[in-house]
Coordinates of C-alpha atoms in Angstrom, one line a residue:
Chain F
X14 CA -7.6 -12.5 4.1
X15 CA -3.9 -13.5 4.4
X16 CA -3.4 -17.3 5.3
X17 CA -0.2 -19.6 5.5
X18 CA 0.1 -22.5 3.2
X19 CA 2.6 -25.3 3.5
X20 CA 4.2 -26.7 0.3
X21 CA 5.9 -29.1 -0.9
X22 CA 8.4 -28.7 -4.0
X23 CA 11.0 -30.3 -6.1
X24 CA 13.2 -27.3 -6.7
X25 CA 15.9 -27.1 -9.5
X26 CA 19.0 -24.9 -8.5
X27 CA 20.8 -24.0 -11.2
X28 CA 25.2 -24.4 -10.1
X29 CA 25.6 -21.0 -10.6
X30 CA 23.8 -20.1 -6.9
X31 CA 26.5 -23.0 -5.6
X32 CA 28.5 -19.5 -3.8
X33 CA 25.3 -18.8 -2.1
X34 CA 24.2 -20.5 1.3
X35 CA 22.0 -23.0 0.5
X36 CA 18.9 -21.8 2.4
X37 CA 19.3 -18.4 0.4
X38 CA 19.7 -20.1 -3.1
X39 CA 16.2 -21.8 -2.1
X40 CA 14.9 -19.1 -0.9
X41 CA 15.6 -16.9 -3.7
X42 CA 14.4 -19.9 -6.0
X43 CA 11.5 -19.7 -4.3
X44 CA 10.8 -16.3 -4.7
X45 CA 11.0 -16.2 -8.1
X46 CA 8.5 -19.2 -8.8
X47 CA 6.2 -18.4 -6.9
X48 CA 5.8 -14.3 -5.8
X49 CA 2.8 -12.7 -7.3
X50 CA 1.7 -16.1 -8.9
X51 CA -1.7 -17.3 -8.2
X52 CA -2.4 -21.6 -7.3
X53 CA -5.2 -22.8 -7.8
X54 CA -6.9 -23.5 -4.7
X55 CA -5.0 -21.7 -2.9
X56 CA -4.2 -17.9 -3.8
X57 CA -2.6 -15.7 -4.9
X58 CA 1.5 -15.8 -3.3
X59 CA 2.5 -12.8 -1.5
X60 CA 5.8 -13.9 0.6
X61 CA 8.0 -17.0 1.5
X62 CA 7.6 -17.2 5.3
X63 CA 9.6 -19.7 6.0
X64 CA 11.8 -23.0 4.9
X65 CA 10.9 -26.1 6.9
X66 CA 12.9 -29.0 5.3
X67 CA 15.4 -29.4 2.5
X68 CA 15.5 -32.8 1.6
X69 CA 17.9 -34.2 -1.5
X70 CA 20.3 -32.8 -3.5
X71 CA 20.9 -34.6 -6.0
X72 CA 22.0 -34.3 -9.2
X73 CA 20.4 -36.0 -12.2
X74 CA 22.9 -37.3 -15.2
X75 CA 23.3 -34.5 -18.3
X76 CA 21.9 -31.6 -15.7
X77 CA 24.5 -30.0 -13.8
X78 CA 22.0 -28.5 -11.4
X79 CA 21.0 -30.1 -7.4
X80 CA 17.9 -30.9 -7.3
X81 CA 16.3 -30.8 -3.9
X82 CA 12.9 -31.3 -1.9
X83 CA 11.9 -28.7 0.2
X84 CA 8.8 -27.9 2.5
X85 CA 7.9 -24.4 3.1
X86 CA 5.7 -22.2 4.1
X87 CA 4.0 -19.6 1.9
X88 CA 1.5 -16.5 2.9
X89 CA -0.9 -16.3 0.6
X90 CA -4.2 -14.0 -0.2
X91 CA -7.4 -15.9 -0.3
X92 CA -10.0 -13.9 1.1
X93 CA -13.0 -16.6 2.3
X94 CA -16.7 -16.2 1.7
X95 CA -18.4 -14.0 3.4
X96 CA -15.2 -11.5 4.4
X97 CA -15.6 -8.1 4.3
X98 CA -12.9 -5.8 2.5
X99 CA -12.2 -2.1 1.4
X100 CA -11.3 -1.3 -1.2
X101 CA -10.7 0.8 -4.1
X102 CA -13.4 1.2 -7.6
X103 CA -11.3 0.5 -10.0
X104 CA -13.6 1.0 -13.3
X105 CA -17.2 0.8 -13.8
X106 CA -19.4 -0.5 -16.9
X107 CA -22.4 -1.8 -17.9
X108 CA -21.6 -5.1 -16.0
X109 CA -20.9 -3.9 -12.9
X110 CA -18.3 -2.8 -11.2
X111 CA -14.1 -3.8 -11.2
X112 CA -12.4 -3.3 -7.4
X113 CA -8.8 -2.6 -6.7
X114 CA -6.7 -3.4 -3.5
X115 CA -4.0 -2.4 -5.0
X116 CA -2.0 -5.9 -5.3
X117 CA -4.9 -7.2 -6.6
X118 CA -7.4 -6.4 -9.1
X119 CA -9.9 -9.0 -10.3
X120 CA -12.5 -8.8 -8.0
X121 CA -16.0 -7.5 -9.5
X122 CA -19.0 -6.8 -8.7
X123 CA -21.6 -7.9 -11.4
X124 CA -25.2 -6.1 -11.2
X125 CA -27.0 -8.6 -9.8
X126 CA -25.0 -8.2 -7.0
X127 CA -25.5 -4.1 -6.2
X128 CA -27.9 -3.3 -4.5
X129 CA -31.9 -3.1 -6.2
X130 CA -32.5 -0.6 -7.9
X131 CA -29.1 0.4 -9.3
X132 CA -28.9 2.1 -12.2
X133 CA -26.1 3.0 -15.0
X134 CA -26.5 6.4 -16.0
X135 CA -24.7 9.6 -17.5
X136 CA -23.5 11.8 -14.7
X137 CA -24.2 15.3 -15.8
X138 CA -21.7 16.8 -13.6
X139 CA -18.8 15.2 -15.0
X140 CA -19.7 15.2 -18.7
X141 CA -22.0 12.3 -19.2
X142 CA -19.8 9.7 -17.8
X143 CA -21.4 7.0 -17.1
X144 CA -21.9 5.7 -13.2
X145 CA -23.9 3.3 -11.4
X146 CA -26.5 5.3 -8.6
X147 CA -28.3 3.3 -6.4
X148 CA -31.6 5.2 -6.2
X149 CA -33.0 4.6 -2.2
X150 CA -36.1 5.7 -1.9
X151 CA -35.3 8.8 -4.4
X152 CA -31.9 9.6 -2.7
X153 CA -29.8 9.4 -5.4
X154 CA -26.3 7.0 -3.6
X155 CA -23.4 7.8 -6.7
X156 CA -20.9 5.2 -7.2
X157 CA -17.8 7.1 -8.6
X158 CA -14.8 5.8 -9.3
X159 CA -11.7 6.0 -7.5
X160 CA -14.3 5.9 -4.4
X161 CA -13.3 3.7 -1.9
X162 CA -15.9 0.9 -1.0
X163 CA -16.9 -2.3 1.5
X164 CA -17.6 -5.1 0.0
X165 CA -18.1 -8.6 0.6
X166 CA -16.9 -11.5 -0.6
X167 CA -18.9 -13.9 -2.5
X168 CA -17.2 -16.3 -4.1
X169 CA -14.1 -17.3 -5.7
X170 CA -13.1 -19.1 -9.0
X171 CA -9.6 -20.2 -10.3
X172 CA -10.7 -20.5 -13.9
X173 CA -8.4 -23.2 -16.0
X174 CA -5.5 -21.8 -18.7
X175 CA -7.4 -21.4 -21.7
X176 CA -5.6 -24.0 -24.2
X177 CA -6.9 -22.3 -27.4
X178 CA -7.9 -19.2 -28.5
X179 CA -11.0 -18.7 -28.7
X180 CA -11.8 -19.2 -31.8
X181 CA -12.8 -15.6 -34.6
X182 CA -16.1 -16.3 -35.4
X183 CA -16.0 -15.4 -38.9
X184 CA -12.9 -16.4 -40.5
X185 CA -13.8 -15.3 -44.3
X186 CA -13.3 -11.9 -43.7
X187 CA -10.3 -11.6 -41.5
X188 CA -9.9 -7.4 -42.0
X189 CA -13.6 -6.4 -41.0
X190 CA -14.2 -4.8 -37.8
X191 CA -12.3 -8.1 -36.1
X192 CA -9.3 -5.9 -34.1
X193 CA -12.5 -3.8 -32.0
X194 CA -13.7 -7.0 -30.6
X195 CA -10.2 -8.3 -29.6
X196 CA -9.4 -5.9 -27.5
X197 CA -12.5 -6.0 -25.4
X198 CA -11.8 -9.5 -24.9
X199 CA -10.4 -9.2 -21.1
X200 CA -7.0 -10.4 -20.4
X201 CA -6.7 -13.9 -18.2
X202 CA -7.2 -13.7 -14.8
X203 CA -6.3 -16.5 -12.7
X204 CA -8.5 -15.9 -9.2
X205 CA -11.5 -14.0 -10.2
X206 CA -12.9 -12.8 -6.7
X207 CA -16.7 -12.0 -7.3
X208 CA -17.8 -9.5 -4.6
X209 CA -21.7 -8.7 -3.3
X210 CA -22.4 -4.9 -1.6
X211 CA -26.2 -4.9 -1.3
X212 CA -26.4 -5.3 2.0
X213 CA -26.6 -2.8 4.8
X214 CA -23.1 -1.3 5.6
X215 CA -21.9 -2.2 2.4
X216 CA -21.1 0.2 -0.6
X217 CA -18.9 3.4 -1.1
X218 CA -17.4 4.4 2.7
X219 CA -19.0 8.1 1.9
X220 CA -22.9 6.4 1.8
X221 CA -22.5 4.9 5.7
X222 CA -19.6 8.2 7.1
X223 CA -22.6 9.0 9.1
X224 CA -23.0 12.5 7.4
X225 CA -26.8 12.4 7.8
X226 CA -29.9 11.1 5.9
X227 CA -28.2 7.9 4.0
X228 CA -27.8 6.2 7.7
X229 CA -31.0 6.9 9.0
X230 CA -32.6 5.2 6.2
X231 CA -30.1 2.3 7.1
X232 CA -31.1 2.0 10.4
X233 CA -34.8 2.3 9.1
X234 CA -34.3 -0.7 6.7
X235 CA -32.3 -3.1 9.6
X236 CA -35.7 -2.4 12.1
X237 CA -37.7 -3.7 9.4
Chain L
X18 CA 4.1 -28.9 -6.2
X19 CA 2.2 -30.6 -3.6
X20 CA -0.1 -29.0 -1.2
X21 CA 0.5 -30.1 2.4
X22 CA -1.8 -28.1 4.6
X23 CA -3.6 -25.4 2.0
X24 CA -4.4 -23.4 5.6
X25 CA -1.6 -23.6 8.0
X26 CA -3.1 -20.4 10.0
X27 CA -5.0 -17.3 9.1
X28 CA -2.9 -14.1 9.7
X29 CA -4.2 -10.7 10.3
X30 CA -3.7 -7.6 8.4
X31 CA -1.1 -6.5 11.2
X32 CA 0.7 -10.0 11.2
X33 CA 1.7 -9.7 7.6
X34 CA 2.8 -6.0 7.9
X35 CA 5.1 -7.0 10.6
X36 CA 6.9 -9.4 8.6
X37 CA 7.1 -7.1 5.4
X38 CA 9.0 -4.9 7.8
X39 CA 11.1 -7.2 9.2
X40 CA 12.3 -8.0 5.9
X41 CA 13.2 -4.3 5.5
X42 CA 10.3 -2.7 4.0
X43 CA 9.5 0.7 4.8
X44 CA 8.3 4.1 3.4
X45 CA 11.6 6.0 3.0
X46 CA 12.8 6.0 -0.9
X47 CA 15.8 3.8 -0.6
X48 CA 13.2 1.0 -1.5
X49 CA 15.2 -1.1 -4.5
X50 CA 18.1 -1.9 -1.3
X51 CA 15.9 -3.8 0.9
X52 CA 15.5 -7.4 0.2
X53 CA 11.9 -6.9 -0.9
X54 CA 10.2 -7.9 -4.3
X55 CA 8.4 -5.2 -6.4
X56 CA 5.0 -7.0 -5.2
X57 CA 5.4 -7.1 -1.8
X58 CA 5.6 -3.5 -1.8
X59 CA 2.3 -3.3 -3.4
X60 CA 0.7 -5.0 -0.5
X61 CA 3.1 -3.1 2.3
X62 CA 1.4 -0.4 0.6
X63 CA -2.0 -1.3 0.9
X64 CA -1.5 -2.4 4.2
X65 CA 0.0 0.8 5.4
X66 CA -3.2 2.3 4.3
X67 CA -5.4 0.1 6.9
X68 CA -6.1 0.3 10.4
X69 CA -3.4 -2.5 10.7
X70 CA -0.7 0.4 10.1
X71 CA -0.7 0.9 13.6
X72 CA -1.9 -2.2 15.5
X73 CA 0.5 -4.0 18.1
X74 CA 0.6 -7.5 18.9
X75 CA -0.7 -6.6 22.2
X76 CA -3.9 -5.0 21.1
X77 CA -5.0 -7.3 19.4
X78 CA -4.4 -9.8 21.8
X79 CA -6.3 -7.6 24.4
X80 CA -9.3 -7.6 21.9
X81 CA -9.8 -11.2 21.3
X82 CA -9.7 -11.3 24.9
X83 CA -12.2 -8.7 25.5
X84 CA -14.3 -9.9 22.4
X85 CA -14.8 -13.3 24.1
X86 CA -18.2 -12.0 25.6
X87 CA -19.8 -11.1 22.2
X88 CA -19.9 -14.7 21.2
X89 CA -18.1 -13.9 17.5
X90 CA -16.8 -16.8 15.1
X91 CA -12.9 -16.6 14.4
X92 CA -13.6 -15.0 11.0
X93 CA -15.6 -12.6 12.2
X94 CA -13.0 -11.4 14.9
X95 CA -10.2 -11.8 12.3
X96 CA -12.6 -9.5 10.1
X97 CA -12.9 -7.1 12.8
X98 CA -9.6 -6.6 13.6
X99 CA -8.4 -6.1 10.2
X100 CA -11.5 -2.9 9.2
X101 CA -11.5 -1.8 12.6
X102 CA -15.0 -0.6 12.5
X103 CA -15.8 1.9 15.1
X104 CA -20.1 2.2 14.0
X105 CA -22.7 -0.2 14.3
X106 CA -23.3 0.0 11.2
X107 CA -19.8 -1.0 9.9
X108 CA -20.0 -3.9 12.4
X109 CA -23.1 -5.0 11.0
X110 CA -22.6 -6.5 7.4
X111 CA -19.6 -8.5 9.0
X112 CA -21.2 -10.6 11.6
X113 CA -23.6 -13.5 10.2
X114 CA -27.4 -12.7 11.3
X115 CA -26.2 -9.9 13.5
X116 CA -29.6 -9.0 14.2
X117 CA -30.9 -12.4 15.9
X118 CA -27.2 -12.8 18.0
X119 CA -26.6 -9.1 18.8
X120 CA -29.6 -7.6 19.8
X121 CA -32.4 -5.7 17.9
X122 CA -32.0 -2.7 19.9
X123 CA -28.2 -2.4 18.7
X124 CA -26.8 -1.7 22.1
X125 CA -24.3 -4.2 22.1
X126 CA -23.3 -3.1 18.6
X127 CA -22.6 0.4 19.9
X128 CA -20.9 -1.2 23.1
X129 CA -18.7 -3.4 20.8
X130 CA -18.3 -0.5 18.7
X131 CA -17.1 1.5 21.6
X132 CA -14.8 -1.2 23.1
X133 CA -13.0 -1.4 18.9
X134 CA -12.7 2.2 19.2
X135 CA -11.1 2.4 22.4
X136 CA -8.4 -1.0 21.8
X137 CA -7.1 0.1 18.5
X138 CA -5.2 3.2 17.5
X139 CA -6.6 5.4 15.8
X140 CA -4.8 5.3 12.1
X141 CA -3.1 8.3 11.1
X142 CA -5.4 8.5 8.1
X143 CA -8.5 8.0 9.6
X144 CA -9.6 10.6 12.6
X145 CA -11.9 9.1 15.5
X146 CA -15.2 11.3 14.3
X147 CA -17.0 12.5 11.8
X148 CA -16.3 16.2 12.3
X149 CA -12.5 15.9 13.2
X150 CA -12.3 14.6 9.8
X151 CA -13.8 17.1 8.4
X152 CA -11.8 20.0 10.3
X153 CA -8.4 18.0 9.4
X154 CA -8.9 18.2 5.8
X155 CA -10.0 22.1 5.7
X156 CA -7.0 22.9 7.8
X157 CA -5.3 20.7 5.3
X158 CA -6.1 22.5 2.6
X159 CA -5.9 25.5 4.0
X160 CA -2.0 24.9 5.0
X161 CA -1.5 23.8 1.5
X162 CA -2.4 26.8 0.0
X163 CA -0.6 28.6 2.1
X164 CA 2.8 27.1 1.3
X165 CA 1.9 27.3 -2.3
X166 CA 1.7 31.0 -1.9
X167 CA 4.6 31.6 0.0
X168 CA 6.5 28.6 -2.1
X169 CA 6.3 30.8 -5.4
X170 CA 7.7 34.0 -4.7
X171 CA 10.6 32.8 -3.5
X172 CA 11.2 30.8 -6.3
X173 CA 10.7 33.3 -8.8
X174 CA 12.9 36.1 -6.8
X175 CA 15.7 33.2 -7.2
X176 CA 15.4 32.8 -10.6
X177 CA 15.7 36.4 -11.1
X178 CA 19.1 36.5 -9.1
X179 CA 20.6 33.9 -11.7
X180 CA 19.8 36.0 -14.5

């Protein structure tokens, strides 16, 4: 889940850190390029471990700031294929479902990836909300959310910055009906984690808690 | 930027806790002195709420030492420690064709279970069984109500002195 990364940078500090020690300028520097940013290939930046090298320091004409080389070490979150996680359900539509860990949000799971026989459907308990229910062999297996659910990873993408935005498909009438579908369109995400939980043991923590006929079944479907 | 080594060494759950604390992260509410960004909190608080909350360095060493026997890949020993699951069934999506290399009859499951059970703490959050959890939260509740009654007369019989 959590990983180290070693980096190279050419880091600009600006003269007015000059009071600082210099590992703390760089360090702060540091922090603020690269905390809760996702690279590409790499993950998403959670803390500075450590500073190897600091190379440099020098100072290019009309800038008045040192610029220096430094290697460091990064921890990052990339979870690999195949890892399992918990986590929270963060929302749940008609494509699936949208995890939570709390730090980290873009993780989904689309519907091809619960398990068969999932259905979205009005819960009449709670007022017709919608919910996806896995129906095992007539057991009804609710997926609320806010429930807290294992999941596995199944791949990861680091889409490109979009350059353009996409494009209103009808530009003659600007006024009509054009604001709805803007805001469905779903902000940038960076690291889009897609997750899989049809598999045995996977799912909402209160399906496998052991409280009786759900686990059974399990055990039922791993003999076969 | 250049990338020198994109994986320099996995850490654990429990590794990365300890060096959000050592940094000076912790639960009390004097958060904003400690030298620690807004989201690193975020993940000191979703790792206090893992199994990892109360690991030590020496269990875990202790379990990849006792683990050796079960024949797991790194990744699948790094997963292990990190969801502490204590039932075969939580063991089971995490290891790659558990059913070939563990067993059919799921005894070593419930033996490795056992032996996760028995190296790591038990997290505050999470009791051991099934029914302990269950009697924690009715006692829970139970307690909670109880202050709430006792909490509001008080309050109101102080209000009343003011006036």
């Amino acid at each position: 889940m959590f990983y180290l990364s070693r980096i190279e940078h050419t880091l600009r500090v600006p003269p007015s850190l000059l009071h600082l020690p210099i590992l703390d300028a760089i360090k702060g520097e540091l922090e603020k390029l690269f905390l809760d940013k996702v690279v590409a290939n790499l993950g998403l930046c959670i803390s500075v471990y450590d500073i190897r090298s600091v190379d440099g320091g020098f100072i290019f004409p009309s800038d008045g700031a040192a610029t220096y080389k430094v290697v460091f070490t990064l921890i990052v979150f990339r979870p690999y294929v195949g890892e399992v996680i918990i986590g929270k359900v963060k929302e749940s539509d008609e494509n699936g479902l949208r995890i939570s860990l709390g730090f980290f949000e873009d993780i989904h799971v689309p519907v091809h990836l619960l398990p068969s026989k999932s259905e979205f459907t009005p819960d009449p308990n709670n007022g017709g909300k919608l919910r996806w229910v896995w129906d095992y062999e007539g057991v009804p297996c609710d997926i609320y959310e806010t429930d807290e659910i294992r999941f596995r990873i199944h791949s990861i993408e680091y889409p490109a910055i979009p350059v353009e935005q996409p494009k209103e498909r009808d530009s003659k009438f600007p006024m009509e009906e054009k604001p709805k579908e803007n805001i469905n369109v779903k902000a940038f995400a960076p690291m889009i984690v897609t997750a899989t939980i049809d598999h045995d043991g996977l799912g909402p923590l209160s399906w496998w808690d052991g409280s009786g006929d759900v686990e059974e079944e399990a055990e039922a479907e791993e003999d076969s | 930027m250049k990338i020198l080594e994109a994986n320099a060494g996995p850490l654990t759950n429990f590794e990365v806790l300890d060096f959000l604390r050592s940094k000076g992260a912790a639960k009390d509410p004097t958060r904003v002195l400690a030298k620690v960004a807004p989201s690193e909190y975020k993940i000191y608080d979703y790792l206090n709420q893992t199994p990892a909350c109360n690991q030590t360095r020496e269990a875990i060493i202790e379990f990849v030492e006792r683990s050796k026997e079960y024949d797991l890949a790194k990744a699948e020993i790094l997963n292990i420690i990190n969801l502490r699951p204590i039932a075969p069934v939580e063991i089971f999506p995490i290891i790659e064709s558990c059913d070939a290399r563990m067993g059919d009859d799921g005894e070593r499951m419930q033996e490795l279970a056992l032996m996760v059970e028995q190296v790591f703490p038990t997290p505050q959050n999470q009791p051991t069984s099934e029914v302990a959890r269950k009697e924690g939260k009715e006692t829970e509740t139970i307690e909670e109500q109880a202050g709430d009654v006792n909490e509001e007369p008080m309050e109101t019989t102080s209000t009343h002195f003011e006036n």
